[in-house]
Amino acid sequence: MNLKTFKGGLHPPDGKHYSAHKAIELCPLPAELIIPLAQHIGAPAEACVEVGALVKKGTLIANAKGFVSVPIHASTSGEVIAVEPRLHPMGKALPAIVIKPDGADAWDESLVGADPATLDIEELKRRIQAAGVVGMGGATFPTHVKLSPPPEKQIDTLILNGVECEPYLTADHRMMLEDTERILDGVEILLKVLGIKRAVIGIEANKPDAIETMTRAAAPRNIEVQALKVKYPQGAEKQLIDAITGRQVPSGTLPMEVGVVVQNVGTCAAISDAIRLGRPLVERVVSITGPAINEPKNLLVRVGTPLQFLVDQCGGLNGEPAKIIMGGPMMGQTQLSLETPAIRGTSGLLIFRKQDLPRLESGPCIRCGRCIGVCPIHLQPTTIAGYARLDLFDEAADYHALDCIECGCCTYICPATLPLVQSIRYAKAAIMAKKRTL
Amino acid sequence: MLASILTLGGIGLFAAVALGIAAKKFAVEVDPRELAILEVLPGANCGACGQPGCGGYAKAIVAGTMPPNLCSPGGAETIEKIAHIMGVEAVSANPQLAVVCCQGDNLKASLKYRYLGLEDCNAAQKIADGPKTCPAGCLGLGSCMRACPFDAIEITSQGLAIIDRDKCTGCQKCVATCPRQVIKMTPASATTHVLCNSTDKGAQVRKYCQVGCIACQICKKTAPEVYQIENFLARVDYAADGDVLAAVAKCPTKCIRDFSTGYPEGSSFIAPNAPAKTPEEAA
């Protein structure tokens, strides 16, 4: 097999065996759904319902505020019982709408789909935004923004991200096996919106069944499938573009600069639903896995389901949880509590016990340079981290700290367990703050 | 041998003459007052005056663009000397000292999570708003300590910043560094302060801190002329005339402290007028 890849990166033990063979199951309804208003990058949505309002599944409950923003919808039918700040996956209390389900789980009748062939490009984009579609790989960037490049940028390739390079996560893998048709339908809609012909699906070689299924289904539609070497962070946009097309996105620019748009496979399925059925993004596949989960699963979860409820569906915990991560172990967000809800960007829920975690004391840098070897954007993590520790942010910026994608390869590989990516993040924040004040 | 001596000597002679001429021709006139003021200034380049360093401030004073009383590290003595050099009357600025308005160290305030990252408050604040449950309290990772050019800040063993009032010059470097605005500038003459920064309601504060201000209004009832409650937080009106000390003993959470009798627990600093500890007490 011809396996493409990029320079740098590494392959941590992937732990995919916990849930890779588990078919997607529908998660039952919890006692209440907590739907945060900030579920995407950009301006948070604005609530448009009040306590006591009766909603159906898919009813609009919060409006988009600005261009880089999407609306939010009820993820089941029921009654709004609170509009108040609740603990958000980001670790602080943020505004949320709490819905008490009525158990019927009935879709809003006013939602009607359409044949994508009958709609023009602007209407397709409008419907994608109205359905609240965001990048479902975890970064939750509003999809309609990616589909609206300035006219001078010529897009020629759509890349489908089926890489799922984060260890433990298997949600995209299962979707490619079970929702193949929906994903490919979404790809065709995207090709129409972008006005291009070429689409490539990138899948890592550790998912041979997904490669086979997708190749078989994609061949008649003239969509390519590209097998990729198993390596993290290949699912990062710029690394994926490098791996598949050999083009390198210049520092400080977006993929459109080299004529490429990248979309996650889950996003494509959501786009298909949004157009054909008129259904907004109210549920997603989440991998509930990790050594502390009794029975790891891939669940189709309604947005707003509390994490504790998801754990209960998977046979509970077999030990004291020491670390709860939403997303993947490399770039996911550590959770302070299982009360937080699953949101649109929740690709996984990982729970580890104390004995599963490595020791964490840092030692001095031994100048081995391994962080430099694995950095997928060829930075010098130790140098930047050193400047960050001394608060020398101009020097850190000179070493391109802002180009860091925070993948954590440097921290993972560091034999002295130095908090390298944390230091660089700190430097990035300080550099950005300085830029804003100037 | 002789040739090389002559060549090198020649080069040396030429360079000496050239440098001598250049020094005369390109000499920069410096106001002698500027040099005299620079001599008087502490030389810490702390920036408290608003200039990037002491040199800039000396220049600005001589140019008449800045008044001579802005050097808080130098204090009244320096201001007087500068005024003497400039031949004006010394107008002392109201000296200010920094106070850490928090007593919630790792024993008294509850934690959301165990923080293992960079030893830096600004870095910790980026992770779910910091490891402390209280959104306004001192994180105790020492960003202010490292920012202080006068070595006046100490972090106690339980993670709380303490400012040594003898060393603090009021340069405000720590105020600018603290991500939670816990450090406040107060008149140097005032020794009674409300050591809490939380604007949450009392019930909430009780949940996350044993020594936070719960806005119970007892201080306000005791001495209404000096204490006010704003945003569920007691404040001292330093300008008002009244019995500041009366409320210190009555405060139920002991968040109003009198620095002339003691610093917050865990500090190795000794309060200016504190009675000397007996050996038993110290142990």
XYZ file of C-alpha atoms in Angstrom:
721
model
C 0.000 0.000 0.000
C 1.243 3.467 -0.820
C 1.247 5.209 2.553
C 1.727 8.967 2.578
C 2.645 11.091 5.582
C 4.308 14.321 6.777
C 7.666 14.960 8.462
C 7.778 14.820 12.259
C 5.149 13.452 14.620
C 5.072 10.220 16.591
C 2.800 7.327 17.421
C 1.740 7.023 21.054
C 0.185 3.705 22.180
C -3.244 4.182 20.692
C -5.575 2.261 23.005
C -8.113 1.954 20.186
C -8.738 -1.708 21.011
C -11.039 -0.633 23.868
C -13.815 0.561 21.582
C -12.849 0.115 17.913
C -14.955 -3.037 17.498
C -18.023 -1.624 19.316
C -20.882 -0.642 16.987
C -22.524 2.734 17.598
C -25.412 2.516 20.079
C -28.075 5.127 20.743
C -27.663 6.644 24.201
C -30.968 6.812 26.171
C -32.407 10.086 27.463
C -30.969 11.441 30.732
C -33.092 13.167 33.403
C -32.013 16.574 32.126
C -29.992 17.944 29.233
C -27.596 20.841 29.852
C -27.029 22.652 26.562
C -24.277 25.313 26.808
C -24.540 28.394 24.594
C -20.799 28.321 23.829
C -20.228 25.163 21.801
C -18.148 26.483 18.949
C -15.166 28.726 18.319
C -16.458 32.270 17.840
C -19.179 34.331 19.491
C -21.449 32.259 21.816
C -25.080 31.952 20.735
C -27.821 34.038 22.359
C -30.692 32.260 24.134
C -34.106 32.860 22.556
C -36.276 30.719 24.850
C -37.420 31.291 28.404
C -37.993 29.006 31.368
C -41.204 27.052 30.852
C -41.024 26.988 27.038
C -41.957 23.683 25.417
C -39.516 22.585 22.745
C -39.244 19.757 20.233
C -36.099 17.991 19.097
C -34.420 20.407 16.698
C -36.252 23.566 17.864
C -34.070 26.660 17.757
C -33.200 27.702 21.329
C -30.317 30.132 20.767
C -29.498 32.420 17.834
C -26.094 32.863 16.232
C -24.409 36.123 17.200
C -22.167 37.229 14.348
C -20.663 35.567 11.255
C -18.319 33.201 13.109
C -21.161 31.754 15.184
C -23.908 29.174 14.772
C -27.335 28.716 16.370
C -28.081 26.037 18.961
C -31.078 23.694 18.987
C -32.887 21.563 21.531
C -31.587 18.004 21.395
C -34.831 16.376 22.549
C -38.450 17.327 23.122
C -39.363 18.635 26.558
C -39.552 21.706 28.762
C -36.944 24.373 29.364
C -36.453 24.325 33.141
C -33.544 26.753 33.514
C -31.478 29.307 31.616
C -28.493 29.842 33.887
C -24.725 29.392 34.141
C -23.704 25.739 34.493
C -20.285 24.090 34.641
C -18.972 24.046 31.062
C -16.343 21.611 29.739
C -13.933 24.576 29.670
C -13.879 24.424 33.485
C -15.983 27.437 34.411
C -19.679 28.163 34.765
C -21.040 29.515 31.468
C -24.621 30.252 30.311
C -26.596 27.130 29.400
C -30.174 26.079 28.683
C -31.425 23.127 30.739
C -34.146 20.936 29.215
C -36.214 18.335 31.035
C -37.069 15.677 28.408
C -40.703 14.571 28.022
C -39.564 11.143 26.833
C -41.236 11.366 23.416
C -38.043 12.584 21.723
C -40.187 13.985 18.881
C -38.616 15.963 16.051
C -39.884 19.468 15.346
C -42.423 19.113 12.471
C -41.370 22.429 10.930
C -38.017 20.907 9.931
C -38.134 19.861 6.290
C -35.348 18.630 4.096
C -34.646 19.321 0.435
C -32.866 17.709 -2.467
C -29.430 19.382 -2.604
C -29.641 19.400 -6.412
C -32.525 21.895 -6.282
C -30.770 24.390 -3.982
C -28.241 27.016 -5.013
C -24.872 27.429 -3.289
C -25.879 30.366 -1.066
C -28.982 28.499 0.109
C -26.898 25.403 0.911
C -24.473 27.483 2.989
C -27.344 29.238 4.743
C -28.900 25.885 5.645
C -25.559 24.549 6.909
C -25.193 27.536 9.226
C -28.845 27.397 10.318
C -28.343 23.743 11.271
C -25.477 24.730 13.550
C -22.898 22.565 11.788
C -19.394 22.920 13.224
C -16.145 20.987 12.746
C -16.702 17.788 14.687
C -13.092 16.720 15.018
C -13.073 18.650 18.280
C -12.108 22.197 17.318
C -15.758 23.140 16.514
C -14.973 25.811 13.945
C -18.237 26.886 12.239
C -18.371 24.993 8.926
C -20.071 27.703 6.846
C -17.098 30.003 7.478
C -14.708 27.433 5.998
C -17.014 27.122 2.986
C -16.935 30.865 2.287
C -13.370 31.570 1.138
C -12.673 35.010 -0.357
C -13.129 34.892 -4.167
C -9.406 35.372 -4.879
C -8.580 32.047 -3.177
C -8.982 29.259 -5.706
C -9.995 26.042 -3.994
C -9.234 22.863 -5.941
C -9.298 20.024 -3.391
C -11.600 18.939 -0.591
C -9.891 16.733 1.977
C -11.971 14.486 4.177
C -10.418 13.935 7.573
C -10.944 10.322 8.590
C -7.540 10.133 10.234
C -8.581 10.125 13.890
C -4.954 10.151 15.003
C -5.738 10.844 18.674
C -5.243 7.689 20.760
C -8.347 5.966 22.202
C -10.909 7.742 19.990
C -12.884 5.532 17.618
C -15.984 7.645 16.863
C -14.914 8.624 13.322
C -13.749 5.059 12.655
C -17.172 3.647 13.531
C -18.946 6.360 11.523
C -16.926 5.494 8.413
C -17.986 1.854 8.798
C -21.635 2.433 9.680
C -22.579 5.792 8.139
C -20.623 5.513 4.894
C -23.499 6.673 2.682
C -24.317 9.732 4.811
C -20.667 10.787 4.854
C -20.294 10.461 1.075
C -23.579 12.296 0.510
C -22.165 15.136 2.639
C -19.008 15.105 0.520
C -21.034 15.527 -2.668
C -22.918 18.466 -1.155
C -19.607 20.045 -0.113
C -18.165 19.582 -3.609
C -21.198 21.386 -5.011
C -20.874 24.252 -2.507
C -17.160 24.685 -3.274
C -17.680 24.227 -7.021
C -14.878 21.682 -7.362
C -14.500 18.070 -8.494
C -11.682 16.568 -6.413
C -12.234 15.059 -2.978
C -9.722 12.888 -1.121
C -10.502 10.939 2.029
C -7.464 10.465 4.266
C -7.580 7.414 6.563
C -4.753 6.013 8.680
C -3.565 2.495 7.909
C -4.578 1.236 11.361
C -8.221 1.217 10.173
C -8.033 -1.250 7.268
C -11.755 -2.060 7.502
C -12.646 1.633 7.173
C -10.307 2.026 4.207
C -11.915 -0.947 2.501
C -15.512 0.140 3.188
C -14.899 3.719 2.124
C -12.968 2.714 -1.002
C -15.775 0.435 -2.127
C -18.450 3.084 -1.569
C -16.423 6.014 -2.891
C -15.183 4.462 -6.125
C -18.448 4.891 -8.113
C -18.666 8.519 -7.016
C -15.161 9.377 -8.200
C -13.931 10.182 -4.686
C -10.376 9.087 -3.829
C -9.399 7.300 -0.636
C -5.802 7.766 0.512
C -4.300 5.427 3.107
C -1.893 7.228 5.436
C 0.923 6.096 7.681
C -0.139 5.811 11.325
C 1.142 8.919 13.009
C 0.026 11.668 15.361
C -0.891 14.575 14.708
C -1.867 13.636 11.167
C -5.460 14.739 11.808
C -4.322 18.343 12.236
C -5.411 20.273 9.141
C -2.031 21.477 7.987
C -0.311 18.127 8.573
C -3.068 16.289 6.702
C -2.746 18.634 3.723
C 1.011 18.066 3.722
C 0.537 14.294 3.905
C -2.025 14.077 1.104
C -1.093 16.834 -1.351
C 2.509 17.618 -0.372
C 1.519 21.308 -0.111
C 2.691 23.237 2.941
C 0.401 25.886 4.370
C 2.529 29.000 4.967
C 2.977 30.271 8.519
C 0.071 32.346 9.766
C -2.317 31.449 6.942
C -5.269 29.105 6.489
C -5.535 25.958 4.315
C -7.400 27.986 1.650
C -4.037 29.603 0.883
C -2.957 26.367 -0.830
C -6.390 25.726 -2.333
C -7.633 23.131 0.133
C -10.646 22.823 2.438
C -10.509 20.134 5.145
C -13.620 18.665 6.770
C -14.059 15.938 9.340
C -16.075 12.857 8.299
C -18.575 13.455 11.125
C -19.143 16.984 9.839
C -19.989 15.561 6.392
C -22.654 13.299 7.871
C -24.078 16.297 9.770
C -24.166 18.314 6.540
C -26.074 15.530 4.791
C -28.651 15.491 7.603
C -28.886 19.277 7.602
C -29.708 19.444 3.888
C -31.615 16.244 3.112
C -33.619 15.990 6.352
C -33.421 19.609 7.532
C -32.202 18.314 10.874
C -29.841 20.479 12.916
C -26.744 19.149 14.673
C -28.149 17.904 17.988
C -26.391 14.584 18.426
C -22.987 13.099 17.716
C -20.983 9.922 18.173
C -18.804 9.885 21.302
C -16.264 7.212 22.267
C -16.591 6.516 25.999
C -13.405 4.645 26.720
C -10.270 4.330 28.783
C -9.057 1.735 31.301
C -11.386 3.004 34.054
C -14.590 2.344 32.042
C -16.097 -1.089 32.619
C -17.558 -1.491 29.163
C -16.148 1.014 26.618
C -18.658 1.998 23.921
C -19.329 4.258 20.988
C -22.579 6.068 21.748
C -24.773 8.337 19.664
C -25.181 11.073 22.275
C -27.600 13.999 22.383
C -25.797 17.298 22.948
C -26.145 18.242 26.610
C -26.099 14.739 28.096
C -24.171 14.844 31.400
C -20.930 12.840 31.350
C -21.957 10.901 34.457
C -24.948 9.537 32.526
C -22.662 8.404 29.692
C -20.437 6.609 32.197
C -23.508 4.893 33.676
C -24.461 3.621 30.208
C -21.036 2.005 29.932
C -21.229 -0.088 33.077
C -19.790 2.550 35.373
C -16.223 2.863 36.612
C -13.903 0.129 37.845
C -11.884 2.280 40.200
C -11.333 5.787 41.465
C -11.090 8.197 38.497
C -7.857 10.196 38.568
C -8.169 11.960 35.226
C -11.228 12.666 33.088
C -10.560 13.942 29.579
C -13.059 15.230 27.043
C -11.629 14.602 23.572
C -8.399 12.749 22.957
C -5.592 12.273 25.492
C -3.168 14.470 23.558
C -5.245 17.595 22.956
C -8.435 16.978 24.940
C -9.749 19.102 27.775
C -9.355 17.788 31.315
C -12.686 17.812 33.143
C -13.143 18.870 36.752
C -16.378 16.963 37.213
C -18.672 14.415 35.555
C -21.533 16.927 35.827
C -20.389 18.721 32.676
C -22.371 17.932 29.518
C -21.228 16.451 26.215
C -21.198 19.196 23.563
C -20.881 19.356 19.776
C -17.105 19.085 19.962
C -17.037 16.083 22.311
C -15.366 13.338 20.301
C -14.558 11.195 23.309
C -14.726 10.781 27.049
C -11.635 9.139 28.536
C -11.273 8.149 32.151
C -8.035 6.979 33.735
C -7.194 5.667 37.164
C -4.110 6.612 39.100
C -2.233 3.461 38.090
C -2.837 4.213 34.389
C -1.117 7.604 34.557
C 2.613 8.216 34.176
C 4.770 9.881 36.827
C 4.705 13.618 36.453
C 7.776 15.142 38.130
C 9.851 17.209 35.728
C 13.627 17.162 35.640
C 16.166 19.354 33.903
C 16.373 19.474 30.095
C 19.105 17.129 28.899
C 19.350 18.726 25.460
C 18.502 15.496 23.655
C 16.571 17.347 20.968
C 13.831 14.748 20.672
C 11.153 17.433 20.912
C 12.657 19.097 17.838
C 12.606 15.814 15.934
C 8.924 15.143 16.562
C 7.584 18.691 16.167
C 5.330 18.523 13.094
C 5.900 22.194 12.295
C 9.635 22.051 12.896
C 9.876 24.410 15.862
C 12.386 24.303 18.724
C 10.119 23.626 21.703
C 12.835 23.764 24.393
C 14.068 27.135 23.177
C 10.589 28.662 23.106
C 9.703 27.124 26.481
C 12.926 28.533 27.923
C 12.039 32.022 26.748
C 8.513 31.600 28.098
C 9.875 30.695 31.525
C 11.915 33.903 31.528
C 8.951 35.956 30.235
C 10.949 36.882 27.101
C 7.955 36.835 24.781
C 9.464 38.827 21.894
C 12.217 36.236 21.605
C 9.651 33.427 21.791
C 7.731 35.105 18.957
C 10.956 35.294 16.919
C 11.157 31.519 17.224
C 7.632 31.259 15.745
C 5.824 30.363 18.963
C 2.567 31.458 17.337
C 2.847 28.685 14.736
C 2.639 26.006 17.440
C -0.464 23.860 16.982
C -0.298 22.655 20.611
C -0.320 19.002 19.580
C 1.771 18.045 22.610
C 4.247 15.772 20.783
C 7.167 17.602 22.440
C 5.770 17.114 25.928
C 4.925 13.491 25.205
C 8.412 12.611 23.979
C 10.377 14.662 26.546
C 12.408 12.261 28.726
C 12.603 14.957 31.427
C 8.781 15.349 31.319
C 9.092 19.105 30.957
C 5.785 20.945 30.458
C 6.882 22.155 27.013
C 3.546 22.596 25.265
C 2.129 24.302 28.352
C 5.004 26.793 28.323
C 4.521 27.492 24.633
C 0.777 27.981 25.124
C 1.571 30.461 27.877
C 3.958 32.298 25.564
C 1.362 32.287 22.760
C -1.265 33.829 25.024
C 1.180 36.505 26.187
C 2.256 37.313 22.614
C -1.366 37.586 21.486
C -2.201 39.830 24.460
C 0.741 42.055 23.588
C -0.398 42.261 19.953
C -3.873 43.292 21.044
C -2.609 46.130 23.241
C -0.261 47.535 20.583
C 60.789 43.543 14.005
C 61.210 47.303 13.789
C 58.765 47.480 10.898
C 56.056 45.713 12.832
C 56.571 47.957 15.897
C 56.322 51.018 13.713
C 53.261 49.712 11.883
C 51.353 48.836 15.046
C 52.482 52.013 16.788
C 51.392 54.010 13.757
C 47.966 52.409 13.749
C 47.648 53.085 17.476
C 48.679 56.707 17.127
C 46.290 57.266 14.223
C 43.395 55.654 16.075
C 44.128 57.696 19.221
C 44.133 60.976 17.319
C 41.007 60.028 15.318
C 39.104 59.013 18.438
C 40.228 62.186 20.232
C 38.925 64.378 17.428
C 35.682 62.401 17.177
C 35.099 62.691 20.913
C 35.408 66.488 20.721
C 33.415 66.858 17.503
C 30.501 64.570 18.354
C 30.337 65.322 22.088
C 26.731 65.361 23.421
C 25.838 68.117 25.802
C 24.446 66.620 28.993
C 22.759 68.847 31.504
C 24.796 68.426 34.705
C 21.509 68.384 36.626
C 20.486 65.277 34.727
C 23.611 63.439 35.875
C 23.100 64.656 39.419
C 19.490 63.428 39.443
C 20.520 60.074 37.994
C 22.953 59.792 40.859
C 20.160 60.357 43.375
C 17.607 57.971 41.811
C 17.635 54.387 43.133
C 18.675 52.916 39.776
C 16.195 50.035 39.891
C 14.701 50.960 36.501
C 11.362 49.774 37.874
C 9.179 52.021 35.782
C 6.987 53.227 38.637
C 7.334 56.805 37.382
C 6.005 55.894 33.949
C 9.398 56.067 32.202
C 11.141 52.869 31.131
C 14.113 53.592 33.378
C 15.785 56.052 35.735
C 17.760 57.692 32.898
C 14.591 58.567 31.039
C 12.987 59.956 34.170
C 16.023 62.136 34.964
C 15.915 63.531 31.450
C 12.166 64.178 31.705
C 12.553 66.043 34.992
C 15.260 68.300 33.568
C 13.191 68.875 30.433
C 10.333 69.865 32.692
C 7.910 67.316 31.234
C 7.554 65.310 34.455
C 7.295 66.416 38.082
C 10.093 65.384 40.467
C 7.869 63.489 42.897
C 7.028 60.346 40.904
C 9.796 58.072 42.162
C 7.978 55.958 44.711
C 10.896 53.551 45.339
C 13.097 56.493 46.291
C 10.576 57.856 48.741
C 10.469 61.298 50.323
C 14.239 61.512 50.679
C 14.899 61.149 46.961
C 12.113 63.547 46.066
C 13.631 66.161 48.335
C 17.090 65.708 46.813
C 15.728 66.019 43.294
C 13.776 69.123 44.243
C 16.979 70.586 45.676
C 18.875 69.897 42.443
C 16.101 71.445 40.389
C 15.737 74.355 42.777
C 12.035 73.832 43.391
C 10.026 73.078 46.486
C 9.571 69.401 47.322
C 5.955 68.336 46.989
C 5.799 64.834 48.350
C 3.474 62.471 46.512
C 1.181 60.381 48.695
C 3.286 57.228 49.098
C 1.473 53.997 48.317
C 2.229 50.401 49.230
C 0.947 47.206 47.657
C -1.253 44.831 49.677
C -2.254 41.271 48.739
C -6.001 41.315 49.398
C -6.348 37.583 50.080
C -5.624 35.161 52.901
C -6.948 32.056 51.205
C -3.900 29.842 50.974
C -4.019 26.182 49.994
C -5.259 25.192 53.460
C -8.026 27.787 53.790
C -9.345 27.977 50.231
C -10.636 24.925 48.365
C -9.096 23.686 45.133
C -10.850 22.663 41.908
C -7.994 20.522 40.667
C -4.348 19.686 41.278
C -2.208 21.975 39.182
C 1.015 20.425 37.893
C 1.963 22.848 35.134
C 4.266 25.830 34.961
C 4.977 27.615 38.236
C 3.290 30.769 37.054
C -0.028 32.346 37.996
C -0.707 33.642 34.482
C -0.182 30.164 33.014
C -2.379 28.526 35.682
C -5.139 31.091 35.159
C -5.444 29.881 31.542
C -6.490 26.399 32.695
C -10.144 26.526 33.769
C -9.508 29.905 35.458
C -6.887 28.548 37.825
C -6.820 25.712 40.374
C -8.578 27.682 43.148
C -12.348 27.445 43.400
C -12.467 31.119 44.346
C -12.291 33.101 41.095
C -10.660 36.101 42.767
C -8.139 34.732 45.277
C -4.341 34.557 45.218
C -3.062 31.606 43.172
C 0.227 31.606 45.030
C 2.470 30.505 42.166
C 4.709 33.533 42.532
C 4.348 35.612 39.361
C 4.305 38.768 41.501
C 7.316 37.557 43.485
C 9.353 37.237 40.309
C 8.106 40.562 38.975
C 9.084 42.478 42.122
C 12.395 44.291 41.503
C 12.856 44.914 45.239
C 12.517 41.366 46.549
C 9.580 42.448 48.701
C 7.231 39.513 47.994
C 7.365 36.084 49.516
C 5.194 33.053 48.782
C 4.300 31.167 51.939
C 4.688 27.410 52.103
C 0.917 27.120 51.600
C 0.837 29.226 48.452
C -0.045 32.785 49.384
C 1.788 35.962 48.394
C 2.861 38.210 51.279
C 4.342 41.667 50.780
C 7.071 42.968 53.083
C 6.000 46.539 53.797
C 9.557 47.600 54.593
C 10.816 46.574 51.187
C 7.782 47.538 49.091
C 8.316 50.811 47.270
C 4.960 51.058 45.565
C 6.283 50.565 42.029
C 3.153 48.558 41.064
C 5.035 45.920 39.049
C 3.253 43.176 40.985
C -0.144 44.808 40.416
C 0.430 44.683 36.663
C 1.520 41.024 36.737
C -1.230 39.473 38.888
C -3.803 37.805 36.613
C -6.527 38.121 39.249
C -5.976 41.710 40.401
C -5.538 40.525 43.993
C -2.832 43.102 44.750
C -4.125 46.599 45.478
C -2.322 49.876 46.091
C -3.092 51.429 49.470
C -1.807 54.509 51.336
C 1.408 53.652 53.173
C 0.032 55.224 56.343
C -2.929 52.803 56.464
C -2.293 49.518 58.214
C -5.813 48.071 58.372
C -6.987 46.304 55.232
C -9.756 43.995 54.044
C -7.842 40.896 52.923
C -10.368 39.486 50.480
C -10.969 40.064 46.788
C -14.115 38.022 46.228
C -17.233 39.771 44.942
C -19.378 36.649 45.269
C -22.277 36.368 47.700
C -21.553 35.261 51.257
C -22.960 31.756 50.900
C -20.793 31.169 47.834
C -17.676 32.525 49.537
C -18.229 30.234 52.520
C -18.178 27.276 50.128
C -14.730 28.004 48.856
C -12.844 29.869 51.549
C -12.650 29.911 55.335
C -11.331 33.459 55.509
C -13.223 35.255 52.736
C -15.432 38.317 53.197
C -19.056 37.178 53.419
C -20.466 40.708 53.350
C -22.126 40.254 56.749
C -22.054 44.052 57.299
C -20.703 43.784 60.858
C -17.757 46.049 60.045
C -20.127 48.555 58.484
C -22.322 48.540 61.595
C -19.294 48.938 63.869
C -17.700 51.826 62.008
C -20.044 53.065 59.268
C -17.826 56.029 58.461
C -14.875 53.891 57.298
C -16.344 50.601 56.040
C -18.611 50.112 53.041
C -19.873 46.985 51.327
C -19.627 47.068 47.553
C -20.385 43.996 45.441
C -20.533 41.790 48.545
C -17.041 42.855 49.571
C -16.093 45.109 52.500
C -13.897 48.093 51.674
C -11.979 50.525 53.852
C -12.311 54.201 53.031
C -8.726 55.222 53.703
C -9.551 58.921 53.488
C -12.302 58.804 56.114
C -11.723 59.652 59.713
C -12.974 56.957 62.054
C -12.185 54.003 64.227
C -10.695 51.597 61.703
C -9.502 49.132 64.324
C -12.886 48.600 65.975
C -14.023 46.133 63.313
C -10.838 44.051 63.277
C -11.828 41.999 66.313
C -15.484 41.754 65.294
C -14.994 40.411 61.765
C -16.305 36.807 61.931
C -14.062 35.465 59.176
C -11.058 37.552 60.272
C -10.627 38.998 56.822
C -10.037 42.502 58.190
C -6.458 42.561 59.418
C -4.346 45.124 61.211
C -0.824 44.928 59.821
C 0.690 46.782 62.763
C 0.067 43.765 64.967
C 0.525 40.868 62.615
C 0.837 39.537 59.118
C -1.292 36.695 57.794
C -0.256 33.322 59.134
C 2.506 31.437 57.407
C 4.591 34.514 56.715
C 8.223 34.607 57.690
C 8.109 38.390 57.633
C 7.838 40.196 60.911
C 5.301 42.958 61.130
C 6.853 46.384 61.763
C 5.563 46.967 65.267
C 4.708 43.419 66.258
C 5.667 42.397 69.772
C 8.649 40.080 69.690
C 7.592 36.435 69.783
C 8.606 34.393 72.764
C 10.497 31.169 71.881
C 7.408 29.066 72.771
C 5.181 31.091 70.451
C 7.678 30.935 67.633
C 7.834 27.148 67.901
